[in-house]
Amino acid sequence: MPEVTNSASTNGDHAPPPAPTVEVYAVYGVEPEIQAYAMAKYSRSALSMKESLKEISQQKAEKFLNTFYFQYGHRSIADLAHVALAIERLSILAAIAVADEQRWDGQERSTRYQDFKRSGYFAPDFGDDQQARSLYQETIEGLFVEYESLSERTFRYLLDLTPKPAEMKQEAYERTLKARAFDISRYLLPLSTNTSLGEIVNARTLESQVSRLLSHPHKEVRYLGELLKRAAVSPAYSAAHETLRELVEQIRVVSPELGARAGQELLREVRMAPTLVKYADPNTYEIETRRELRQVEAELLGDQQVAAAPTVDLLDDEPLEVELATTLIYEHSHHSYRQIRQAIEAAGEQTRREIIDLGLRHRGKHDEMLRPFCAGQQFRFDILMDVGGFRDMHRHRRCIQIGQEFTTKHGYDVPDEVNAAGARASYDAVMKRTTEAVGKLAQQPGREAKENAQYAIPLAFRKRTLFKMDFAEVVYISELRTGPAGHFSYRNVAYAMYEAVAKKYPALAKHLRVTDVREPIDLLKR
């Protein structure tokens, strides 16, 4: 075959076309819904981002989103609009509900680095029941008194136990040991404790989050869903507003006309997601399915005692229908996964299929399947751990997490340092009083008496959660959470996960680079 030459490159008559150049730039100062529209135009227009942004207005964005997002169901468009939200003075219980979102990024106040004795607490609505209100207040305030006392006693114990290195500043030394002391005293913080968190989510996640919160059993959480929705459609806080207002006033002095124009541009109100979140409403599918599954759980397991179970239980393989039916019931029970599965298997194939059908009976046209239908992960751990430690494990969003309700049924954990600091008697006494108070509050008349009582449960009490994950996530959690700087609660759980995997799959154990939690640690290393 003869060689083909490029005449343009040999005679110089025609220069080759220039190679396309890639351009990458960050975009700043664009409202989330306009940004989403501009990015969505990549699939519908040859315009560049800069050209698109020049021609898009809020009205055009709203019209586009109403058509393609709501009418045509192109839900991925909302993934392109990101919203930053601050949520302040909510209870720890409500914060757990807010963060229970797989596609979520956020940070909450840390019980390790902050003293919560001045945070205050959430008080649910007890209506005219003054007796319940007084018992609740007495219980919560008693826990805070013990929290402050244990923080101080543990800090003093750690000071005596851990000499200050010569090269370490006194401030850093005390700050580090106080953090360790807070790790202990947080066990006494009730779920009602006020906290704050920030989240950055896309509008699609925010819409589903608001809908989920509006469907929650706790009144506080439902109200929080309303506030999130309101924040998304109302004028947002501008950190630069005061500076810009002063600038506009200075411009007005020079030129009233320019000042008026500057005021319109620089001081205009911005709504972060006025279109994408406005239709977020309570989810009938979730509400009705929860109600019916709770009835089934009561029929299947209502008379059974909660059986003793290990802290971490790596579950066996089973048929898909058994896993689905068991997981659907698990969320509405306090029994272990194995105990529920035994009841499901004994109930027979027809009952299993009825439970699965019930889990889908109320599903609407745009509803995703409930989380229990996420099945097939190779590694499934039924974990029973203190609520404080669970809050740390809850951050692993690559897992499928099916959590049970807060309860005192599983007892509470006692850190070794409580004994060493001589605080065990007062610790046990306040836990006993709290357990009795929670039981009394749950028995009070009122539609949400059980939910209201949960706010008085301290973080020391254990909670059961089903974690489903792949092997890579097992390795990640085991390696990260056994690190010596971590809290001893989740370190023990992560190490137990490693031991369970090593026992069942010994050939894989060498791939998990964990830290042995039985080895002593340096309290001054973070």
Coordinates of N, CA and C in Angstrom, one line a residue, residues 118-290:
R118 N -23.5 23.4 79.0 CA -24.3 24.7 78.8 C -25.1 24.7 77.6
S119 N -25.2 23.5 76.9 CA -25.9 23.4 75.6 C -27.4 23.6 75.8
G120 N -28.0 23.2 76.9 CA -29.4 23.1 77.1 C -29.9 21.8 76.5
Y121 N -31.2 21.7 76.5 CA -31.8 20.5 76.0 C -33.2 20.7 75.4
F122 N -33.6 19.8 74.6 CA -35.0 19.8 74.0 C -36.0 19.2 74.9
A123 N -37.1 19.9 75.0 CA -38.2 19.4 75.9 C -39.4 19.2 75.0
P124 N -39.8 17.9 74.8 CA -41.0 17.6 74.0 C -42.3 18.2 74.6
D125 N -43.3 18.2 73.8 CA -44.6 18.7 74.3 C -45.4 17.6 75.1
F126 N -45.5 17.9 76.4 CA -46.3 17.0 77.2 C -47.7 17.4 77.4
G127 N -48.1 18.4 76.7 CA -49.5 18.9 76.8 C -49.8 19.3 78.2
D128 N -50.9 18.8 78.8 CA -51.3 19.2 80.2 C -50.8 18.3 81.2
D129 N -49.9 17.4 80.8 CA -49.3 16.4 81.8 C -48.2 17.0 82.5
Q130 N -48.5 17.7 83.6 CA -47.4 18.4 84.4 C -46.5 17.4 85.1
Q131 N -47.1 16.2 85.5 CA -46.3 15.2 86.2 C -45.2 14.7 85.2
A132 N -45.6 14.4 84.0 CA -44.6 13.9 83.0 C -43.5 15.0 82.7
R133 N -44.0 16.2 82.6 CA -43.0 17.3 82.3 C -42.0 17.5 83.5
S134 N -42.5 17.4 84.7 CA -41.6 17.5 85.9 C -40.6 16.4 86.0
L135 N -41.1 15.2 85.7 CA -40.3 14.0 85.8 C -39.2 14.1 84.7
Y136 N -39.6 14.5 83.5 CA -38.6 14.6 82.4 C -37.5 15.7 82.8
Q137 N -38.0 16.8 83.2 CA -37.0 17.9 83.6 C -36.1 17.4 84.7
E138 N -36.6 16.8 85.7 CA -35.8 16.3 86.8 C -34.7 15.3 86.3
T139 N -35.2 14.4 85.4 CA -34.3 13.4 84.9 C -33.1 14.0 84.0
I140 N -33.5 14.9 83.1 CA -32.5 15.5 82.2 C -31.5 16.3 83.0
E141 N -32.0 17.1 83.9 CA -31.1 18.0 84.7 C -30.2 17.2 85.6
G142 N -30.7 16.1 86.1 CA -29.9 15.2 86.9 C -28.8 14.6 86.1
L143 N -29.0 14.2 84.9 CA -28.0 13.7 84.0 C -26.9 14.7 83.7
F144 N -27.3 16.0 83.5 CA -26.3 17.0 83.3 C -25.5 17.3 84.5
V145 N -26.0 17.2 85.7 CA -25.2 17.4 86.9 C -24.2 16.3 87.0
E146 N -24.6 15.0 86.7 CA -23.6 13.9 86.7 C -22.6 14.0 85.6
Y147 N -23.1 14.6 84.5 CA -22.1 14.7 83.3 C -21.0 15.7 83.7
E148 N -21.4 16.8 84.3 CA -20.4 17.8 84.8 C -19.4 17.2 85.8
S149 N -20.0 16.5 86.8 CA -19.2 15.9 87.8 C -18.3 14.8 87.3
L150 N -18.8 14.0 86.4 CA -17.9 12.9 85.8 C -16.8 13.5 85.0
S151 N -17.1 14.5 84.2 CA -16.1 15.2 83.4 C -14.9 15.7 84.2
E152 N -15.2 16.3 85.4 CA -14.2 16.8 86.2 C -13.4 15.7 86.9
R153 N -14.1 14.7 87.5 CA -13.5 13.6 88.2 C -12.6 12.8 87.2
T154 N -13.1 12.6 86.0 CA -12.3 11.8 85.0 C -11.0 12.6 84.6
F155 N -11.2 13.9 84.4 CA -10.1 14.8 84.0 C -9.0 14.8 85.1
R156 N -9.4 14.9 86.4 CA -8.4 14.8 87.5 C -7.7 13.5 87.5
Y157 N -8.5 12.4 87.3 CA -7.9 11.1 87.3 C -6.9 10.9 86.2
L158 N -7.2 11.5 85.0 CA -6.2 11.4 83.9 C -5.0 12.2 84.1
L159 N -5.2 13.4 84.8 CA -4.0 14.2 85.1 C -3.1 13.5 86.0
D160 N -3.6 12.7 87.0 CA -2.7 12.0 87.9 C -2.1 10.8 87.2
L161 N -2.8 10.2 86.2 CA -2.4 9.0 85.5 C -1.3 9.3 84.5
T162 N -1.4 10.5 83.9 CA -0.6 10.8 82.7 C 0.3 12.1 82.9
P163 N 1.6 11.9 83.2 CA 2.4 13.0 83.4 C 2.6 13.9 82.2
K164 N 2.8 15.2 82.3 CA 3.0 16.0 81.2 C 4.4 15.9 80.6
P165 N 4.6 15.6 79.3 CA 5.9 15.7 78.8 C 6.5 17.1 78.8
A166 N 7.8 17.1 79.0 CA 8.5 18.4 79.2 C 8.3 19.3 78.0
E167 N 8.2 18.7 76.8 CA 8.1 19.5 75.6 C 6.7 19.9 75.2
M168 N 5.7 19.5 76.0 CA 4.3 19.8 75.7 C 3.8 21.0 76.5
K169 N 3.2 21.9 75.9 CA 2.6 23.1 76.5 C 1.5 22.7 77.5
Q170 N 1.4 23.4 78.6 CA 0.4 23.0 79.6 C -1.0 23.1 79.0
E171 N -1.3 24.1 78.1 CA -2.6 24.3 77.5 C -3.0 23.1 76.6
A172 N -2.0 22.7 75.8 CA -2.2 21.5 74.9 C -2.4 20.2 75.7
Y173 N -1.6 20.1 76.8 CA -1.7 18.9 77.7 C -3.1 18.8 78.3
E174 N -3.6 19.9 78.9 CA -4.9 19.9 79.5 C -6.0 19.7 78.5
R175 N -5.9 20.4 77.3 CA -6.9 20.2 76.3 C -7.1 18.8 75.8
T176 N -5.9 18.1 75.7 CA -5.9 16.7 75.2 C -6.6 15.8 76.2
L177 N -6.3 16.0 77.5 CA -6.8 15.1 78.5 C -8.3 15.5 78.8
K178 N -8.7 16.7 78.6 CA -10.1 17.1 78.7 C -10.9 16.4 77.6
A179 N -10.3 16.3 76.4 CA -11.0 15.6 75.3 C -11.2 14.1 75.7
R180 N -10.2 13.5 76.3 CA -10.3 12.1 76.7 C -11.4 12.0 77.8
A181 N -11.5 13.0 78.7 CA -12.5 13.0 79.8 C -13.9 13.1 79.2
F182 N -14.0 14.0 78.2 CA -15.3 14.1 77.5 C -15.7 12.8 76.8
D183 N -14.8 12.0 76.4 CA -15.1 10.7 75.8 C -15.8 9.8 76.8
I184 N -15.5 10.0 78.1 CA -16.1 9.2 79.1 C -17.4 9.8 79.5
S185 N -17.4 11.1 79.8 CA -18.6 11.7 80.4 C -19.7 11.8 79.3
R186 N -19.5 11.7 78.0 CA -20.5 11.8 77.1 C -21.5 10.7 77.2
Y187 N -21.2 9.6 77.9 CA -22.1 8.5 78.2 C -23.3 9.0 78.9
L188 N -23.2 10.1 79.6 CA -24.3 10.6 80.5 C -25.2 11.6 79.7
L189 N -24.8 12.0 78.6 CA -25.6 13.0 77.8 C -26.8 12.4 77.3
P190 N -28.0 13.0 77.6 CA -29.2 12.4 77.1 C -29.4 12.8 75.6
L191 N -30.3 12.0 74.9 CA -30.6 12.3 73.5 C -31.2 13.7 73.3
S192 N -31.7 14.2 74.4 CA -32.4 15.6 74.3 C -31.4 16.7 74.2
T193 N -30.1 16.4 74.4 CA -29.1 17.5 74.5 C -29.0 18.3 73.2
N194 N -29.0 19.6 73.3 CA -28.9 20.4 72.1 C -27.6 20.3 71.4
T195 N -27.6 20.3 70.1 CA -26.4 20.3 69.3 C -26.6 21.2 68.1
S196 N -25.6 21.2 67.2 CA -25.8 22.0 66.0 C -25.0 21.2 64.9
L197 N -25.5 21.4 63.7 CA -24.7 20.7 62.6 C -24.9 21.6 61.3
G198 N -24.0 21.4 60.4 CA -24.0 22.0 59.1 C -24.1 20.9 58.0
E199 N -24.8 21.1 57.0 CA -24.8 20.1 55.9 C -24.7 20.8 54.5
I200 N -24.1 20.1 53.6 CA -24.1 20.6 52.2 C -24.6 19.4 51.4
V201 N -25.8 19.6 50.8 CA -26.4 18.6 50.1 C -26.9 19.1 48.7
N202 N -27.1 18.2 47.8 CA -27.7 18.6 46.5 C -29.2 18.6 46.7
A203 N -29.9 19.3 45.9 CA -31.3 19.6 46.1 C -32.1 18.3 46.0
R204 N -31.7 17.3 45.2 CA -32.4 16.1 45.2 C -32.4 15.4 46.5
T205 N -31.2 15.3 47.1 CA -31.1 14.7 48.5 C -31.9 15.5 49.5
L206 N -31.8 16.9 49.4 CA -32.6 17.7 50.3 C -34.1 17.5 50.2
E207 N -34.6 17.3 49.0 CA -36.0 17.0 48.8 C -36.4 15.7 49.5
S208 N -35.6 14.7 49.3 CA -35.9 13.4 49.9 C -35.7 13.4 51.4
Q209 N -34.7 14.2 51.8 CA -34.5 14.3 53.3 C -35.7 15.0 54.0
V210 N -36.1 16.1 53.4 CA -37.3 16.8 53.9 C -38.5 15.9 54.0
S211 N -38.8 15.2 52.9 CA -39.9 14.3 52.9 C -39.8 13.2 54.0
R212 N -38.6 12.7 54.1 CA -38.4 11.7 55.2 C -38.6 12.2 56.6
L213 N -38.0 13.4 56.8 CA -38.2 14.0 58.1 C -39.6 14.4 58.4
L214 N -40.4 14.8 57.4 CA -41.8 15.2 57.6 C -42.6 13.9 57.9
S215 N -42.0 12.7 57.7 CA -42.8 11.5 57.9 C -42.3 10.8 59.2
H216 N -41.5 11.4 60.0 CA -40.8 10.8 61.1 C -41.8 10.6 62.3
P217 N -41.6 9.6 63.2 CA -42.4 9.5 64.3 C -42.3 10.6 65.4
H218 N -41.2 11.3 65.4 CA -41.0 12.3 66.4 C -41.4 13.7 65.9
K219 N -42.2 14.4 66.8 CA -42.7 15.7 66.4 C -41.6 16.7 66.1
E220 N -40.6 16.7 66.9 CA -39.5 17.6 66.7 C -38.8 17.4 65.3
V221 N -38.7 16.2 64.9 CA -38.1 15.9 63.6 C -39.0 16.3 62.5
R222 N -40.3 16.1 62.7 CA -41.2 16.6 61.6 C -41.2 18.1 61.5
Y223 N -41.1 18.8 62.6 CA -41.0 20.3 62.6 C -39.7 20.7 61.9
L224 N -38.6 20.0 62.2 CA -37.3 20.2 61.5 C -37.4 20.1 60.0
G225 N -38.2 19.1 59.6 CA -38.4 19.0 58.1 C -39.1 20.2 57.5
E226 N -40.0 20.8 58.3 CA -40.7 22.0 57.8 C -39.7 23.2 57.8
L227 N -38.8 23.3 58.8 CA -37.8 24.3 58.8 C -36.8 24.2 57.7
L228 N -36.4 23.0 57.4 CA -35.5 22.8 56.3 C -36.1 23.2 54.9
K229 N -37.3 22.9 54.7 CA -38.0 23.2 53.5 C -38.2 24.7 53.4
R230 N -38.5 25.4 54.6 CA -38.7 26.8 54.6 C -37.4 27.5 54.3
A231 N -36.3 27.0 54.9 CA -34.9 27.6 54.6 C -34.5 27.5 53.2
A232 N -34.9 26.4 52.5 CA -34.6 26.3 51.1 C -35.3 27.2 50.2
V233 N -36.5 27.6 50.5 CA -37.3 28.5 49.6 C -37.4 29.9 50.1
S234 N -36.8 30.2 51.3 CA -36.8 31.6 51.8 C -35.5 32.3 51.5
P235 N -35.4 33.6 51.7 CA -34.1 34.3 51.5 C -33.0 33.7 52.4
A236 N -31.9 33.5 51.8 CA -30.7 32.9 52.5 C -29.9 33.9 53.2
Y237 N -29.2 33.5 54.2 CA -28.3 34.4 54.9 C -27.1 34.7 54.1
S238 N -26.7 36.0 53.9 CA -25.5 36.3 53.2 C -24.4 36.8 54.1
A239 N -23.3 36.2 54.2 CA -22.2 36.6 55.1 C -21.6 37.9 54.7
A240 N -21.8 38.3 53.4 CA -21.2 39.6 52.9 C -22.2 40.7 52.9
H241 N -23.4 40.5 53.5 CA -24.5 41.5 53.3 C -24.1 42.8 53.9
E242 N -23.6 42.8 55.2 CA -23.3 44.1 55.8 C -22.2 44.9 55.1
T243 N -21.2 44.2 54.6 CA -20.1 44.8 53.9 C -20.7 45.4 52.6
L244 N -21.5 44.6 51.9 CA -22.1 45.1 50.6 C -23.0 46.3 50.9
R245 N -23.8 46.2 52.0 CA -24.7 47.3 52.3 C -24.0 48.6 52.5
E246 N -22.8 48.6 53.2 CA -22.0 49.7 53.4 C -21.5 50.3 52.1
L247 N -21.1 49.4 51.2 CA -20.6 49.8 49.9 C -21.6 50.5 49.1
V248 N -22.8 49.9 49.1 CA -24.0 50.5 48.4 C -24.2 52.0 48.9
E249 N -24.2 52.1 50.2 CA -24.4 53.5 50.8 C -23.4 54.5 50.3
Q250 N -22.1 54.0 50.3 CA -21.0 54.9 49.8 C -21.2 55.3 48.3
I251 N -21.7 54.3 47.5 CA -22.0 54.6 46.1 C -23.1 55.6 46.0
R252 N -24.1 55.4 46.8 CA -25.3 56.3 46.7 C -24.9 57.8 47.0
V253 N -23.9 58.0 47.9 CA -23.4 59.3 48.2 C -22.8 59.9 46.9
V254 N -22.1 59.1 46.1 CA -21.5 59.7 44.9 C -22.5 59.8 43.8
S255 N -23.4 58.7 43.7 CA -24.3 58.7 42.6 C -25.6 58.0 43.1
P256 N -26.6 58.7 43.3 CA -27.9 58.0 43.8 C -28.3 57.0 42.7
E257 N -28.2 57.3 41.5 CA -28.6 56.4 40.4 C -27.8 55.1 40.4
L258 N -26.5 55.2 40.5 CA -25.6 54.0 40.6 C -25.9 53.3 41.9
G259 N -26.1 54.0 43.0 CA -26.4 53.4 44.2 C -27.6 52.5 44.2
A260 N -28.7 53.1 43.6 CA -29.9 52.3 43.5 C -29.7 51.0 42.7
R261 N -28.9 51.1 41.6 CA -28.6 50.0 40.7 C -27.7 49.0 41.5
A262 N -26.7 49.5 42.2 CA -25.9 48.6 43.0 C -26.7 47.9 44.1
G263 N -27.6 48.6 44.7 CA -28.5 47.9 45.7 C -29.3 46.8 45.2
Q264 N -29.8 47.0 43.9 CA -30.6 45.9 43.3 C -29.8 44.7 43.0
E265 N -28.5 44.9 42.6 CA -27.7 43.8 42.2 C -27.0 43.1 43.4
L266 N -26.5 43.9 44.3 CA -25.7 43.4 45.4 C -26.5 43.0 46.7
L267 N -27.7 43.6 46.9 CA -28.5 43.3 48.1 C -29.7 42.5 47.8
R268 N -29.9 42.0 46.6 CA -31.1 41.2 46.3 C -31.1 39.9 47.1
E269 N -32.3 39.5 47.5 CA -32.5 38.3 48.2 C -32.3 37.1 47.3
V270 N -31.6 36.1 47.9 CA -31.3 34.9 47.1 C -32.0 33.7 47.8
R271 N -32.8 32.9 47.1 CA -33.4 31.7 47.6 C -32.7 30.5 47.0
M272 N -32.2 29.6 47.9 CA -31.3 28.6 47.4 C -32.0 27.5 46.6
A273 N -33.2 27.1 46.9 CA -33.8 26.0 46.1 C -35.3 26.2 46.1
P274 N -35.8 27.4 45.6 CA -37.2 27.7 45.7 C -38.1 26.8 44.9
T275 N -37.5 26.2 43.8 CA -38.3 25.4 42.9 C -38.2 23.9 43.3
L276 N -37.0 23.4 43.5 CA -36.7 22.0 43.6 C -37.3 21.4 44.9
V277 N -37.5 22.2 46.0 CA -37.9 21.6 47.3 C -39.3 22.0 47.6
K278 N -39.9 22.8 46.8 CA -41.2 23.3 47.3 C -42.3 22.2 47.3
Y279 N -42.2 21.1 46.6 CA -43.2 20.1 46.7 C -42.9 18.9 47.6
A280 N -41.8 19.1 48.4 CA -41.5 18.0 49.4 C -42.5 17.9 50.5
D281 N -43.2 16.8 50.6 CA -44.3 16.6 51.5 C -44.0 15.3 52.3
P282 N -44.8 15.1 53.4 CA -44.7 13.8 54.1 C -44.9 12.6 53.1
N283 N -44.2 11.5 53.3 CA -44.2 10.4 52.4 C -45.2 9.3 52.9
T284 N -46.3 9.2 52.2 CA -47.3 8.3 52.6 C -46.8 6.9 52.6
Y285 N -46.0 6.5 51.6 CA -45.4 5.2 51.5 C -44.7 4.8 52.8
E286 N -43.9 5.7 53.3 CA -43.1 5.4 54.5 C -44.0 5.4 55.7
I287 N -44.9 6.3 55.9 CA -45.7 6.4 57.1 C -46.6 5.1 57.2
E288 N -47.3 4.8 56.1 CA -48.2 3.6 56.2 C -47.5 2.3 56.3
T289 N -46.3 2.2 55.6 CA -45.6 1.0 55.7 C -45.0 0.8 57.1
R290 N -44.6 1.8 57.7 CA -44.1 1.7 59.1 C -45.2 1.3 60.0

